[in-house]
Every structure is written in C-alpha cells, then in structure tokens.
PDB file of C-alpha atoms in Angstrom:
ATOM      1  CA  MET A   1      -4.671 -79.335   6.380  1.00 51.00           C
ATOM      2  CA  LYS A   2      -7.423 -81.787   7.331  1.00 51.00           C
ATOM      3  CA  ARG A   3      -4.880 -84.570   7.781  1.00 51.00           C
ATOM      4  CA  CYS A   4      -2.855 -82.328  10.065  1.00 46.00           C
ATOM      5  CA  THR A   5      -5.849 -81.413  12.223  1.00 47.00           C
ATOM      6  CA  ASP A   6      -6.747 -85.103  12.487  1.00 45.00           C
ATOM      7  CA  LEU A   7      -3.390 -85.568  14.206  1.00 42.00           C
ATOM      8  CA  THR A   8      -2.823 -82.298  16.049  1.00 55.00           C
ATOM      9  CA  CYS A   9      -4.215 -78.777  16.443  1.00 54.00           C
ATOM     10  CA  ASN A  10      -1.298 -77.364  18.428  1.00 60.00           C
ATOM     11  CA  LYS A  11       2.193 -76.158  17.484  1.00 68.00           C
ATOM     12  CA  ALA A  12       2.611 -78.343  14.390  1.00 71.00           C
ATOM     13  CA  PHE A  13      -0.646 -76.972  12.986  1.00 67.00           C
ATOM     14  CA  PHE A  14       0.484 -73.438  13.810  1.00 73.00           C
ATOM     15  CA  GLN A  15       3.769 -73.997  11.968  1.00 76.00           C
ATOM     16  CA  MET A  16       1.870 -75.208   8.911  1.00 76.00           C
ATOM     17  CA  TYR A  17      -0.257 -72.047   9.097  1.00 75.00           C
ATOM     18  CA  GLN A  18       2.945 -69.979   9.094  1.00 82.00           C
ATOM     19  CA  LEU A  19       4.089 -71.795   5.944  1.00 86.00           C
ATOM     20  CA  PHE A  20       0.782 -70.940   4.287  1.00 86.00           C
ATOM     21  CA  LYS A  21       1.374 -67.271   5.122  1.00 88.00           C
ATOM     22  CA  LYS A  22       4.938 -67.345   3.825  1.00 92.00           C
ATOM     23  CA  TYR A  23       4.134 -68.892   0.471  1.00 92.00           C
ATOM     24  CA  LEU A  24       0.964 -66.910  -0.084  1.00 93.00           C
ATOM     25  CA  ARG A  25       2.972 -63.687   0.381  1.00 93.00           C
ATOM     26  CA  ALA A  26       5.593 -65.003  -2.031  1.00 95.00           C
ATOM     27  CA  TYR A  27       2.893 -65.878  -4.566  1.00 95.00           C
ATOM     28  CA  ALA A  28       1.378 -62.382  -4.322  1.00 96.00           C
ATOM     29  CA  GLN A  29       4.806 -60.879  -5.029  1.00 95.00           C
ATOM     30  CA  ILE A  30       5.277 -63.148  -8.051  1.00 96.00           C
ATOM     31  CA  LEU A  31       1.881 -62.107  -9.432  1.00 96.00           C
ATOM     32  CA  GLY A  32       2.753 -58.448  -8.921  1.00 95.00           C
ATOM     33  CA  LYS A  33       6.008 -58.812 -10.848  1.00 95.00           C
ATOM     34  CA  HIS A  34       4.053 -59.945 -13.907  1.00 96.00           C
ATOM     35  CA  LEU A  35       2.304 -56.566 -14.041  1.00 96.00           C
ATOM     36  CA  PRO A  36       3.963 -53.520 -15.653  1.00 95.00           C
ATOM     37  CA  SER A  37       4.008 -50.147 -13.927  1.00 94.00           C
ATOM     38  CA  PRO A  38       0.714 -48.315 -14.484  1.00 91.00           C
ATOM     39  CA  ASP A  39       2.598 -45.006 -14.370  1.00 90.00           C
ATOM     40  CA  VAL A  40       3.965 -45.301 -17.921  1.00 90.00           C
ATOM     41  CA  ARG A  41       2.532 -45.933 -21.392  1.00 91.00           C
ATOM     42  CA  ILE A  42       1.314 -49.513 -21.712  1.00 93.00           C
ATOM     43  CA  GLU A  43       1.060 -51.059 -25.161  1.00 92.00           C
ATOM     44  CA  MET A  44      -1.585 -53.773 -25.071  1.00 92.00           C
ATOM     45  CA  ASN A  45      -2.558 -56.745 -27.204  1.00 92.00           C
ATOM     46  CA  GLU A  46      -5.230 -59.365 -26.545  1.00 91.00           C
ATOM     47  CA  LYS A  47      -2.737 -61.834 -25.077  1.00 94.00           C
ATOM     48  CA  LYS A  48      -1.598 -59.282 -22.488  1.00 95.00           C
ATOM     49  CA  GLU A  49      -5.169 -58.204 -21.748  1.00 95.00           C
ATOM     50  CA  ARG A  50      -6.198 -61.782 -20.982  1.00 94.00           C
ATOM     51  CA  LYS A  51      -3.079 -62.329 -18.883  1.00 96.00           C
ATOM     52  CA  TYR A  52      -3.703 -59.240 -16.759  1.00 97.00           C
ATOM     53  CA  CYS A  53      -7.384 -60.163 -16.313  1.00 96.00           C
ATOM     54  CA  LEU A  54      -6.306 -63.589 -15.050  1.00 96.00           C
ATOM     55  CA  ILE A  55      -3.877 -61.973 -12.609  1.00 97.00           C
ATOM     56  CA  VAL A  56      -6.673 -59.740 -11.262  1.00 97.00           C
ATOM     57  CA  ASN A  57      -8.974 -62.741 -10.892  1.00 97.00           C
ATOM     58  CA  THR A  58      -6.247 -64.797  -9.206  1.00 97.00           C
ATOM     59  CA  GLY A  59      -5.553 -61.964  -6.769  1.00 96.00           C
ATOM     60  CA  GLU A  60      -9.259 -61.707  -5.981  1.00 96.00           C
ATOM     61  CA  TYR A  61      -9.532 -65.470  -5.425  1.00 95.00           C
ATOM     62  CA  CYS A  62      -6.459 -65.597  -3.179  1.00 95.00           C
ATOM     63  CA  ASN A  63      -7.718 -62.638  -1.164  1.00 95.00           C
ATOM     64  CA  THR A  64     -10.911 -64.570  -0.432  1.00 93.00           C
ATOM     65  CA  LEU A  65      -8.911 -67.744   0.214  1.00 90.00           C
ATOM     66  CA  CYS A  66      -6.777 -65.980   2.847  1.00 91.00           C
ATOM     67  CA  LYS A  67      -9.868 -64.823   4.698  1.00 90.00           C
ATOM     68  CA  GLN A  68     -11.419 -68.302   4.624  1.00 88.00           C
ATOM     69  CA  LEU A  69      -8.148 -69.951   5.622  1.00 83.00           C
ATOM     70  CA  ALA A  70      -7.679 -67.660   8.611  1.00 84.00           C
ATOM     71  CA  SER A  71     -11.243 -68.352   9.745  1.00 82.00           C
ATOM     72  CA  THR A  72     -10.806 -72.114   9.400  1.00 79.00           C
ATOM     73  CA  VAL A  73      -7.471 -72.183  11.226  1.00 71.00           C
ATOM     74  CA  LYS A  74      -8.713 -69.929  14.015  1.00 77.00           C
ATOM     75  CA  SER A  75     -11.777 -72.088  14.637  1.00 70.00           C
ATOM     76  CA  THR A  76      -9.712 -75.290  14.684  1.00 73.00           C
ATOM     77  CA  ILE A  77      -6.365 -74.521  16.318  1.00 64.00           C
ATOM     78  CA  ASP A  78      -5.739 -74.865  20.043  1.00 61.00           C
ATOM     79  CA  GLN A  79      -6.753 -71.922  22.235  1.00 69.00           C
ATOM     80  CA  GLU A  80      -3.188 -70.824  22.991  1.00 67.00           C
ATOM     81  CA  PHE A  81      -2.569 -69.990  19.286  1.00 64.00           C
ATOM     82  CA  LYS A  82      -5.928 -68.423  18.352  1.00 73.00           C
ATOM     83  CA  ASP A  83      -4.883 -64.810  19.000  1.00 68.00           C
ATOM     84  CA  GLU A  84      -1.886 -65.200  16.677  1.00 70.00           C
ATOM     85  CA  ILE A  85      -3.973 -66.125  13.632  1.00 74.00           C
ATOM     86  CA  ASP A  86      -4.141 -63.163  11.289  1.00 78.00           C
ATOM     87  CA  MET A  87      -3.937 -63.189   7.495  1.00 81.00           C
ATOM     88  CA  LYS A  88      -4.891 -59.566   6.897  1.00 90.00           C
ATOM     89  CA  PRO A  89      -1.343 -58.713   5.688  1.00 91.00           C
ATOM     90  CA  GLU A  90      -1.619 -61.442   3.045  1.00 92.00           C
ATOM     91  CA  GLN A  91      -5.078 -60.208   2.050  1.00 93.00           C
ATOM     92  CA  GLN A  92      -3.631 -56.729   1.608  1.00 94.00           C
ATOM     93  CA  GLU A  93      -0.876 -58.142  -0.606  1.00 95.00           C
ATOM     94  CA  PHE A  94      -3.429 -59.699  -2.934  1.00 96.00           C
ATOM     95  CA  SER A  95      -5.633 -56.591  -2.799  1.00 96.00           C
ATOM     96  CA  GLY A  96      -2.597 -54.656  -3.976  1.00 96.00           C
ATOM     97  CA  VAL A  97      -2.176 -57.065  -6.894  1.00 97.00           C
ATOM     98  CA  VAL A  98      -5.828 -56.602  -7.870  1.00 97.00           C
ATOM     99  CA  ALA A  99      -5.610 -52.803  -7.626  1.00 97.00           C
ATOM    100  CA  LYS A 100      -2.413 -52.669  -9.686  1.00 97.00           C
ATOM    101  CA  GLY A 101      -3.851 -55.049 -12.277  1.00 97.00           C
ATOM    102  CA  LEU A 102      -6.946 -52.903 -12.738  1.00 97.00           C
ATOM    103  CA  LYS A 103      -4.811 -49.776 -13.071  1.00 97.00           C
ATOM    104  CA  VAL A 104      -2.776 -51.532 -15.762  1.00 97.00           C
ATOM    105  CA  LEU A 105      -5.946 -52.423 -17.699  1.00 97.00           C
ATOM    106  CA  VAL A 106      -7.177 -48.827 -17.455  1.00 97.00           C
ATOM    107  CA  LYS A 107      -3.803 -47.424 -18.531  1.00 96.00           C
ATOM    108  CA  GLY A 108      -3.617 -49.849 -21.453  1.00 96.00           C
ATOM    109  CA  LEU A 109      -6.895 -48.636 -22.933  1.00 96.00           C
ATOM    110  CA  ALA A 110      -6.076 -45.030 -22.045  1.00 95.00           C
ATOM    111  CA  THR A 111      -2.815 -45.358 -24.014  1.00 94.00           C
ATOM    112  CA  LYS A 112      -4.698 -46.522 -27.120  1.00 93.00           C
ATOM    113  CA  VAL A 113      -7.317 -43.808 -26.758  1.00 94.00           C
ATOM    114  CA  SER A 114      -4.728 -41.097 -26.134  1.00 94.00           C
ATOM    115  CA  ASP A 115      -3.112 -41.760 -29.503  1.00 91.00           C
ATOM    116  CA  THR A 116      -6.512 -41.667 -31.204  1.00 94.00           C
ATOM    117  CA  LEU A 117      -7.545 -38.397 -29.550  1.00 95.00           C
ATOM    118  CA  GLY A 118      -4.254 -36.937 -30.720  1.00 94.00           C
ATOM    119  CA  ILE A 119      -5.633 -37.177 -34.268  1.00 94.00           C
ATOM    120  CA  MET A 120      -8.343 -34.708 -33.256  1.00 94.00           C
ATOM    121  CA  THR A 121      -5.768 -32.016 -32.490  1.00 94.00           C
ATOM    122  CA  LYS A 122      -4.396 -32.158 -36.063  1.00 94.00           C
ATOM    123  CA  MET A 123      -7.733 -31.508 -37.753  1.00 94.00           C
ATOM    124  CA  PRO A 124      -8.457 -28.048 -39.304  1.00 94.00           C
ATOM    125  CA  TRP A 125     -11.141 -26.949 -36.868  1.00 95.00           C
ATOM    126  CA  SER A 126     -10.574 -23.239 -37.535  1.00 93.00           C
ATOM    127  CA  SER A 127     -11.605 -23.630 -41.185  1.00 92.00           C
ATOM    128  CA  TRP A 128     -14.265 -26.315 -40.727  1.00 92.00           C
ATOM    129  CA  ASP A 129     -17.153 -25.395 -42.988  1.00 88.00           C
ATOM    130  CA  THR A 130     -19.735 -28.181 -42.727  1.00 91.00           C
ATOM    131  CA  VAL A 131     -21.184 -30.559 -40.146  1.00 92.00           C
ATOM    132  CA  GLY A 132     -21.375 -34.135 -41.378  1.00 85.00           C
ATOM    133  CA  ASP A 133     -21.162 -37.618 -39.939  1.00 89.00           C
ATOM    134  CA  GLN A 134     -18.980 -38.349 -36.908  1.00 91.00           C
ATOM    135  CA  SER A 135     -15.275 -37.891 -37.534  1.00 93.00           C
ATOM    136  CA  PRO A 136     -13.025 -40.862 -38.445  1.00 93.00           C
ATOM    137  CA  PHE A 137     -11.156 -40.635 -35.136  1.00 95.00           C
ATOM    138  CA  VAL A 138     -14.461 -41.307 -33.341  1.00 95.00           C
ATOM    139  CA  ASP A 139     -14.922 -44.484 -35.396  1.00 95.00           C
ATOM    140  CA  GLN A 140     -11.409 -45.549 -34.404  1.00 95.00           C
ATOM    141  CA  LEU A 141     -12.148 -44.798 -30.755  1.00 95.00           C
ATOM    142  CA  SER A 142     -15.355 -46.827 -30.932  1.00 94.00           C
ATOM    143  CA  HIS A 143     -13.428 -49.755 -32.431  1.00 94.00           C
ATOM    144  CA  GLN A 144     -10.832 -49.661 -29.645  1.00 94.00           C
ATOM    145  CA  ILE A 145     -13.477 -49.652 -26.918  1.00 95.00           C
ATOM    146  CA  SER A 146     -15.582 -52.380 -28.571  1.00 93.00           C
ATOM    147  CA  GLN A 147     -12.499 -54.579 -28.985  1.00 92.00           C
ATOM    148  CA  THR A 148     -11.281 -54.178 -25.404  1.00 94.00           C
ATOM    149  CA  VAL A 149     -14.079 -53.529 -22.923  1.00 95.00           C
ATOM    150  CA  PRO A 150     -16.261 -56.610 -23.681  1.00 94.00           C
ATOM    151  CA  LEU A 151     -13.325 -58.877 -22.827  1.00 93.00           C
ATOM    152  CA  TYR A 152     -12.885 -57.152 -19.460  1.00 95.00           C
ATOM    153  CA  ASN A 153     -16.614 -57.279 -18.716  1.00 93.00           C
ATOM    154  CA  ASP A 154     -16.673 -61.006 -19.505  1.00 93.00           C
ATOM    155  CA  TRP A 155     -13.476 -61.955 -17.692  1.00 93.00           C
ATOM    156  CA  LEU A 156     -13.582 -59.764 -14.593  1.00 95.00           C
ATOM    157  CA  SER A 157     -16.010 -60.001 -11.693  1.00 94.00           C
ATOM    158  CA  ALA A 158     -18.904 -57.535 -11.763  1.00 92.00           C
ATOM    159  CA  ILE A 159     -17.362 -55.281  -9.112  1.00 94.00           C
ATOM    160  CA  HIS A 160     -14.004 -55.098 -10.878  1.00 96.00           C
ATOM    161  CA  SER A 161     -15.596 -54.609 -14.284  1.00 95.00           C
ATOM    162  CA  ARG A 162     -17.518 -51.652 -12.870  1.00 94.00           C
ATOM    163  CA  PHE A 163     -14.374 -50.305 -11.209  1.00 95.00           C
ATOM    164  CA  PHE A 164     -12.571 -50.485 -14.549  1.00 97.00           C
ATOM    165  CA  CYS A 165     -15.327 -48.532 -16.329  1.00 96.00           C
ATOM    166  CA  ASP A 166     -15.464 -45.873 -13.601  1.00 96.00           C
ATOM    167  CA  SER A 167     -11.673 -45.508 -13.559  1.00 96.00           C
ATOM    168  CA  PHE A 168     -11.368 -45.313 -17.327  1.00 97.00           C
ATOM    169  CA  LEU A 169     -14.088 -42.666 -17.483  1.00 96.00           C
ATOM    170  CA  SER A 170     -12.327 -40.568 -14.825  1.00 95.00           C
ATOM    171  CA  ASP A 171      -9.161 -40.696 -16.979  1.00 95.00           C
ATOM    172  CA  PHE A 172     -10.889 -40.280 -20.320  1.00 96.00           C
ATOM    173  CA  VAL A 173     -12.713 -36.988 -19.737  1.00 96.00           C
ATOM    174  CA  PRO A 174      -9.622 -34.970 -18.624  1.00 96.00           C
ATOM    175  CA  MET A 175      -7.739 -36.525 -21.557  1.00 96.00           C
ATOM    176  CA  LEU A 176     -10.495 -35.477 -23.953  1.00 96.00           C
ATOM    177  CA  LEU A 177     -10.595 -31.948 -22.541  1.00 96.00           C
ATOM    178  CA  ASP A 178      -6.827 -31.651 -22.783  1.00 96.00           C
ATOM    179  CA  ASN A 179      -6.953 -32.593 -26.462  1.00 96.00           C
ATOM    180  CA  ILE A 180      -9.773 -30.132 -27.134  1.00 96.00           C
ATOM    181  CA  TYR A 181      -7.590 -27.391 -25.648  1.00 95.00           C
ATOM    182  CA  LYS A 182      -4.812 -28.433 -28.040  1.00 94.00           C
ATOM    183  CA  CYS A 183      -6.996 -28.019 -31.112  1.00 93.00           C
ATOM    184  CA  GLY A 184      -5.997 -24.397 -31.605  1.00 89.00           C
ATOM    185  CA  GLN A 185      -8.724 -22.128 -32.909  1.00 93.00           C
ATOM    186  CA  ILE A 186     -12.166 -23.729 -33.331  1.00 95.00           C
ATOM    187  CA  SER A 187     -14.772 -22.131 -35.579  1.00 93.00           C
ATOM    188  CA  GLU A 188     -18.459 -22.209 -34.696  1.00 92.00           C
ATOM    189  CA  ILE A 189     -19.071 -24.903 -37.315  1.00 93.00           C
ATOM    190  CA  GLY A 190     -16.028 -26.762 -36.000  1.00 94.00           C
ATOM    191  CA  ALA A 191     -17.548 -26.612 -32.514  1.00 94.00           C
ATOM    192  CA  GLU A 192     -20.816 -28.015 -33.904  1.00 95.00           C
ATOM    193  CA  GLN A 193     -18.928 -30.925 -35.478  1.00 96.00           C
ATOM    194  CA  LEU A 194     -17.071 -31.555 -32.236  1.00 96.00           C
ATOM    195  CA  LEU A 195     -20.350 -31.538 -30.313  1.00 96.00           C
ATOM    196  CA  LEU A 196     -21.642 -34.191 -32.694  1.00 96.00           C
ATOM    197  CA  ASP A 197     -18.442 -36.210 -32.136  1.00 96.00           C
ATOM    198  CA  ILE A 198     -18.731 -35.799 -28.361  1.00 96.00           C
ATOM    199  CA  ALA A 199     -22.331 -37.048 -28.500  1.00 95.00           C
ATOM    200  CA  ALA A 200     -21.134 -40.192 -30.295  1.00 95.00           C
ATOM    201  CA  MET A 201     -18.365 -40.678 -27.719  1.00 96.00           C
ATOM    202  CA  LYS A 202     -20.869 -40.179 -24.907  1.00 96.00           C
ATOM    203  CA  THR A 203     -23.083 -42.922 -26.341  1.00 94.00           C
ATOM    204  CA  MET A 204     -20.220 -45.424 -26.471  1.00 94.00           C
ATOM    205  CA  ILE A 205     -19.001 -44.476 -22.985  1.00 95.00           C
ATOM    206  CA  LEU A 206     -22.515 -44.944 -21.581  1.00 95.00           C
ATOM    207  CA  LYS A 207     -22.675 -48.436 -23.085  1.00 93.00           C
ATOM    208  CA  MET A 208     -19.317 -49.617 -21.724  1.00 95.00           C
ATOM    209  CA  PRO A 209     -20.511 -51.603 -18.657  1.00 94.00           C
ATOM    210  CA  GLY A 210     -23.012 -53.482 -20.815  1.00 92.00           C
ATOM    211  CA  LEU A 211     -20.649 -54.597 -23.595  1.00 92.00           C
ATOM    212  CA  THR A 212     -20.035 -58.343 -23.906  1.00 89.00           C
ATOM    213  CA  ASN A 213     -18.591 -60.874 -26.334  1.00 83.00           C
ATOM    214  CA  SER A 214     -21.135 -63.530 -25.373  1.00 73.00           C
ATOM    215  CA  ARG A 215     -22.633 -64.925 -28.557  1.00 63.00           C
ATOM    216  CA  GLY A 216     -26.368 -64.555 -28.764  1.00 52.00           C
ATOM    217  CA  GLY A 217     -26.449 -63.154 -25.255  1.00 52.00           C
ATOM    218  CA  ALA A 218     -28.036 -59.867 -24.328  1.00 56.00           C
ATOM    219  CA  GLY A 219     -25.748 -57.087 -23.229  1.00 65.00           C
ATOM    220  CA  LYS A 220     -25.270 -56.584 -19.541  1.00 77.00           C
ATOM    221  CA  GLU A 221     -27.398 -53.990 -17.786  1.00 85.00           C
ATOM    222  CA  VAL A 222     -25.737 -50.605 -17.377  1.00 90.00           C
ATOM    223  CA  PRO A 223     -25.983 -49.488 -13.720  1.00 91.00           C
ATOM    224  CA  ALA A 224     -28.050 -46.328 -13.330  1.00 93.00           C
ATOM    225  CA  ARG A 225     -25.395 -44.833 -11.078  1.00 94.00           C
ATOM    226  CA  TYR A 226     -22.745 -45.287 -13.781  1.00 95.00           C
ATOM    227  CA  ALA A 227     -25.006 -43.800 -16.459  1.00 94.00           C
ATOM    228  CA  LYS A 228     -25.584 -40.734 -14.290  1.00 95.00           C
ATOM    229  CA  TYR A 229     -21.854 -40.395 -13.572  1.00 95.00           C
ATOM    230  CA  ALA A 230     -20.921 -40.779 -17.256  1.00 95.00           C
ATOM    231  CA  ALA A 231     -23.493 -38.198 -18.358  1.00 95.00           C
ATOM    232  CA  LYS A 232     -22.237 -35.737 -15.741  1.00 95.00           C
ATOM    233  CA  GLU A 233     -18.578 -36.195 -16.730  1.00 95.00           C
ATOM    234  CA  MET A 234     -19.164 -35.964 -20.478  1.00 96.00           C
ATOM    235  CA  ALA A 235     -21.258 -32.823 -19.933  1.00 96.00           C
ATOM    236  CA  LYS A 236     -18.012 -31.070 -18.960  1.00 95.00           C
ATOM    237  CA  THR A 237     -16.776 -31.313 -22.542  1.00 96.00           C
ATOM    238  CA  GLU A 238     -20.152 -30.362 -23.997  1.00 96.00           C
ATOM    239  CA  LYS A 239     -20.230 -27.172 -21.925  1.00 96.00           C
ATOM    240  CA  ILE A 240     -16.795 -26.138 -23.170  1.00 96.00           C
ATOM    241  CA  LEU A 241     -17.902 -26.505 -26.785  1.00 96.00           C
ATOM    242  CA  LYS A 242     -21.203 -24.713 -26.164  1.00 96.00           C
ATOM    243  CA  VAL A 243     -19.258 -21.724 -24.854  1.00 96.00           C
ATOM    244  CA  ILE A 244     -17.096 -21.718 -27.995  1.00 95.00           C
ATOM    245  CA  LEU A 245     -20.244 -22.061 -30.102  1.00 94.00           C
ATOM    246  CA  SER A 246     -21.837 -18.979 -28.541  1.00 93.00           C
ATOM    247  CA  SER A 247     -21.711 -15.637 -30.314  1.00 92.00           C
ATOM    248  CA  PRO A 248     -19.023 -13.106 -29.295  1.00 92.00           C
ATOM    249  CA  GLN A 249     -21.740 -10.966 -27.714  1.00 93.00           C
ATOM    250  CA  ALA A 250     -23.015 -13.858 -25.558  1.00 94.00           C
ATOM    251  CA  PHE A 251     -19.621 -15.428 -24.856  1.00 95.00           C
ATOM    252  CA  CYS A 252     -19.117 -14.027 -21.337  1.00 95.00           C
ATOM    253  CA  ILE A 253     -22.604 -14.704 -20.011  1.00 95.00           C
ATOM    254  CA  THR A 254     -22.639 -18.203 -21.575  1.00 96.00           C
ATOM    255  CA  PHE A 255     -19.331 -19.019 -19.896  1.00 96.00           C
ATOM    256  CA  VAL A 256     -20.590 -17.845 -16.492  1.00 95.00           C
ATOM    257  CA  GLN A 257     -23.904 -19.674 -16.807  1.00 94.00           C
ATOM    258  CA  LEU A 258     -22.442 -22.983 -17.972  1.00 96.00           C
ATOM    259  CA  LEU A 259     -19.201 -22.900 -15.971  1.00 95.00           C
ATOM    260  CA  PRO A 260     -19.956 -20.854 -12.830  1.00 92.00           C
ATOM    261  CA  LEU A 261     -17.130 -22.410 -10.817  1.00 91.00           C
ATOM    262  CA  ALA A 262     -14.475 -22.208 -13.540  1.00 93.00           C
ATOM    263  CA  LYS A 263     -11.339 -20.130 -13.071  1.00 93.00           C
ATOM    264  CA  GLU A 264     -10.398 -17.064 -15.060  1.00 94.00           C
ATOM    265  CA  SER A 265      -7.522 -18.992 -16.658  1.00 95.00           C
ATOM    266  CA  LEU A 266     -10.050 -21.259 -18.405  1.00 96.00           C
ATOM    267  CA  PHE A 267     -11.964 -18.213 -19.634  1.00 96.00           C
ATOM    268  CA  LEU A 268      -8.770 -16.911 -21.256  1.00 95.00           C
ATOM    269  CA  ARG A 269      -8.044 -20.333 -22.757  1.00 95.00           C
ATOM    270  CA  LEU A 270     -11.496 -20.457 -24.339  1.00 96.00           C
ATOM    271  CA  LEU A 271     -11.067 -16.944 -25.702  1.00 96.00           C
ATOM    272  CA  ASN A 272      -8.077 -18.270 -27.613  1.00 95.00           C
ATOM    273  CA  LEU A 273      -9.984 -21.336 -28.818  1.00 95.00           C
ATOM    274  CA  LYS A 274     -12.805 -19.055 -29.933  1.00 94.00           C
ATOM    275  CA  GLY A 275     -10.297 -17.053 -31.934  1.00 93.00           C
ATOM    276  CA  ILE A 276     -10.907 -13.743 -30.140  1.00 94.00           C
ATOM    277  CA  PRO A 277      -7.961 -11.415 -30.921  1.00 94.00           C
ATOM    278  CA  ARG A 278      -5.673 -10.826 -27.951  1.00 94.00           C
ATOM    279  CA  SER A 279      -6.174  -7.078 -28.298  1.00 95.00           C
ATOM    280  CA  GLU A 280      -9.831  -7.640 -27.337  1.00 95.00           C
ATOM    281  CA  HIS A 281      -9.111  -9.848 -24.321  1.00 95.00           C
ATOM    282  CA  PRO A 282      -9.093  -6.963 -21.780  1.00 95.00           C
ATOM    283  CA  HIS A 283     -12.593  -5.957 -22.889  1.00 95.00           C
ATOM    284  CA  TYR A 284     -13.846  -9.538 -22.569  1.00 95.00           C
ATOM    285  CA  LEU A 285     -12.184  -9.943 -19.185  1.00 95.00           C
ATOM    286  CA  GLN A 286     -13.891  -6.831 -17.896  1.00 95.00           C
ATOM    287  CA  SER A 287     -17.288  -8.075 -19.090  1.00 94.00           C
ATOM    288  CA  TYR A 288     -16.601 -11.546 -17.665  1.00 95.00           C
ATOM    289  CA  ARG A 289     -15.699 -10.204 -14.226  1.00 94.00           C
ATOM    290  CA  LYS A 290     -18.865  -8.120 -14.182  1.00 93.00           C
ATOM    291  CA  GLU A 291     -21.024 -11.108 -15.157  1.00 92.00           C
ATOM    292  CA  LYS A 292     -19.202 -13.290 -12.635  1.00 93.00           C
ATOM    293  CA  ALA A 293     -19.814 -10.824  -9.798  1.00 92.00           C
ATOM    294  CA  GLU A 294     -23.517 -10.535 -10.632  1.00 91.00           C
ATOM    295  CA  ASP A 295     -23.836 -14.328 -10.857  1.00 88.00           C
ATOM    296  CA  GLU A 296     -22.169 -14.844  -7.463  1.00 87.00           C
ATOM    297  CA  LYS A 297     -24.429 -12.168  -5.955  1.00 87.00           C
ATOM    298  CA  TYR A 298     -27.495 -13.917  -7.368  1.00 83.00           C
ATOM    299  CA  ARG A 299     -26.407 -17.355  -6.123  1.00 83.00           C
ATOM    300  CA  LYS A 300     -25.711 -15.974  -2.666  1.00 84.00           C
ATOM    301  CA  ALA A 301     -29.185 -14.430  -2.536  1.00 80.00           C
ATOM    302  CA  GLN A 302     -30.707 -17.756  -3.630  1.00 79.00           C
ATOM    303  CA  LYS A 303     -28.954 -19.583  -0.769  1.00 78.00           C
ATOM    304  CA  GLN A 304     -30.190 -17.058   1.770  1.00 76.00           C
ATOM    305  CA  GLN A 305     -33.764 -17.447   0.537  1.00 75.00           C
ATOM    306  CA  LYS A 306     -33.576 -21.222   0.974  1.00 71.00           C
ATOM    307  CA  LYS A 307     -32.516 -20.750   4.613  1.00 63.00           C
TER     308      LYS A 307
END
C-alpha cells in the first residue's frame, strides 16, 4: 500500500482499497465456514478447541485491521474518494465470525456438561439416606471445566474470555435446573446432598475466569462483577432445593419467601419433587395462594412506605 501511495493517491489507490474489501470479506466467509453451527450438539476435543480459539482471535485481529485500514486509506486518498471509504461491513463480517466462534466454544462445553448432568437424573434421590462427599458426577464436571476453561482463558483475549464465562454460566444454570426437575422425587436427605453438590459446582463456576494453564503462574483475578453474577445465578438452584428441604408444614411459606416471583406451575412441579401425594395438592395450592396474596400485600405496603 505504501508503494502505491508513493505513486498515486487517486483512482488506482481506490481500486486497490476495493480489492482489500473484496478479499477481506471472502476471508471472513472462509473463517466462518470452518465453524460448526452452534445450534446443535458439538463434540469437542483439544484440537478443535484450539482451532476455534484461533478463528476467534483471527476474527478479532481482522476486525481491528479493517478499522485501521479504513482510517489509513481515508487519511491518505485524494479528497474526491474520501467519502466512499467505509469498511464497517467488513468489520461486521469479522465480528460475526468472533460471535459465532464464541458460541461454538460455549456450546462445546455445554454439550460435555449436559451429558454429565444427565447422570444426576439417574441417581436414587428419593431413597437417599446419608450425606457424604460430593457426588461422582460433580468430580466429572470439575474435570471437564478444568480441562477446557484454562485453555480458553489463556488463548482468548480478556474480553472474549469473560464473554465465554458469562455465556456458559447463562446456559449452565437453566441446564442444571432442568436436570434437577428430571430427578423425580427427592427426599430431604437427597436435597441436602444436592445442596452440597451445588455448593461444589458453585465454587468451580466462581473460579472459571481465573483458571489458567500457565506453569508456575498465579491464577487470573476473577472480576467482582462476574463473581456477583455467578453467585446470583447459582442461588436459583439453591433456593429450589431449600424449598424441597423444608418440612411439609413450612413448604408453602418457604416457597413464597424464597421464590416470590415464581409461577404456580413451578410450585406444582416442586410439590411433585417433594413427593407430596397428588390428592393433597389442592390443599397445598389453597395454602400457597393465601400465602402468596399476603406476601404481595406486604410488598405493596413496603413500596408505598418507601415513597
């Protein structure tokens, strides 16, 4: 480009700029074709993980390159062509590659974790009779995260590493809740064991942004905002189990206090998980609706007092 500008900054330079645009768009499309659809199961291995990280990094680099190139061309080219210099479409192409690549990385880990959480649904929670160490499926989950996330943290830029952790967390919690709902009946001791397992999962999720493979190096600092977000999301699962753990007499009020915005359909689902006979559901529903009405009345009064 420098040689061209030494000779001319008019039409010939503009035509070269157009070639840059053409081949950068083509390159973005080629990168995108090397990524699988993030809308299906994605089976990962380390080779694929490294490949997709490189694609994300390449997309990020080319996005920056497009911006710098447009600025350089616009400041150099003759006045008559300045208004036609725009590489935002090419930047968007590479941004799309980066976004898709990150979704693929999230879906890859989510696929592994989904299979592991499926083990939880096959365990005999209704007859669980003792609380011990964390369950084997939690150890497997910890292994999967510790084998995958450090590579992403080391290979991706800080902003994309953080985006990955946030995105995975937003997928993980609904997945975990869905598998809890599939566990069938859960005894009180079973709920205690699950709470212990959830606490272990919470610890590993909180550590995710700080994990690294760097030998002898200290782990990266976990952003306070992420820690707060992770604690808030994981609390959703803890509240569900605390409701199940409550006594039949305190079930309704515990549900309302811990899950004030939850729908009645979730209340019925937790009745089933608790093992409350269906013949008793109408009685529980009546008590729940009464508690719900009183809680809403109280919250409304609290808002008015604050005004």
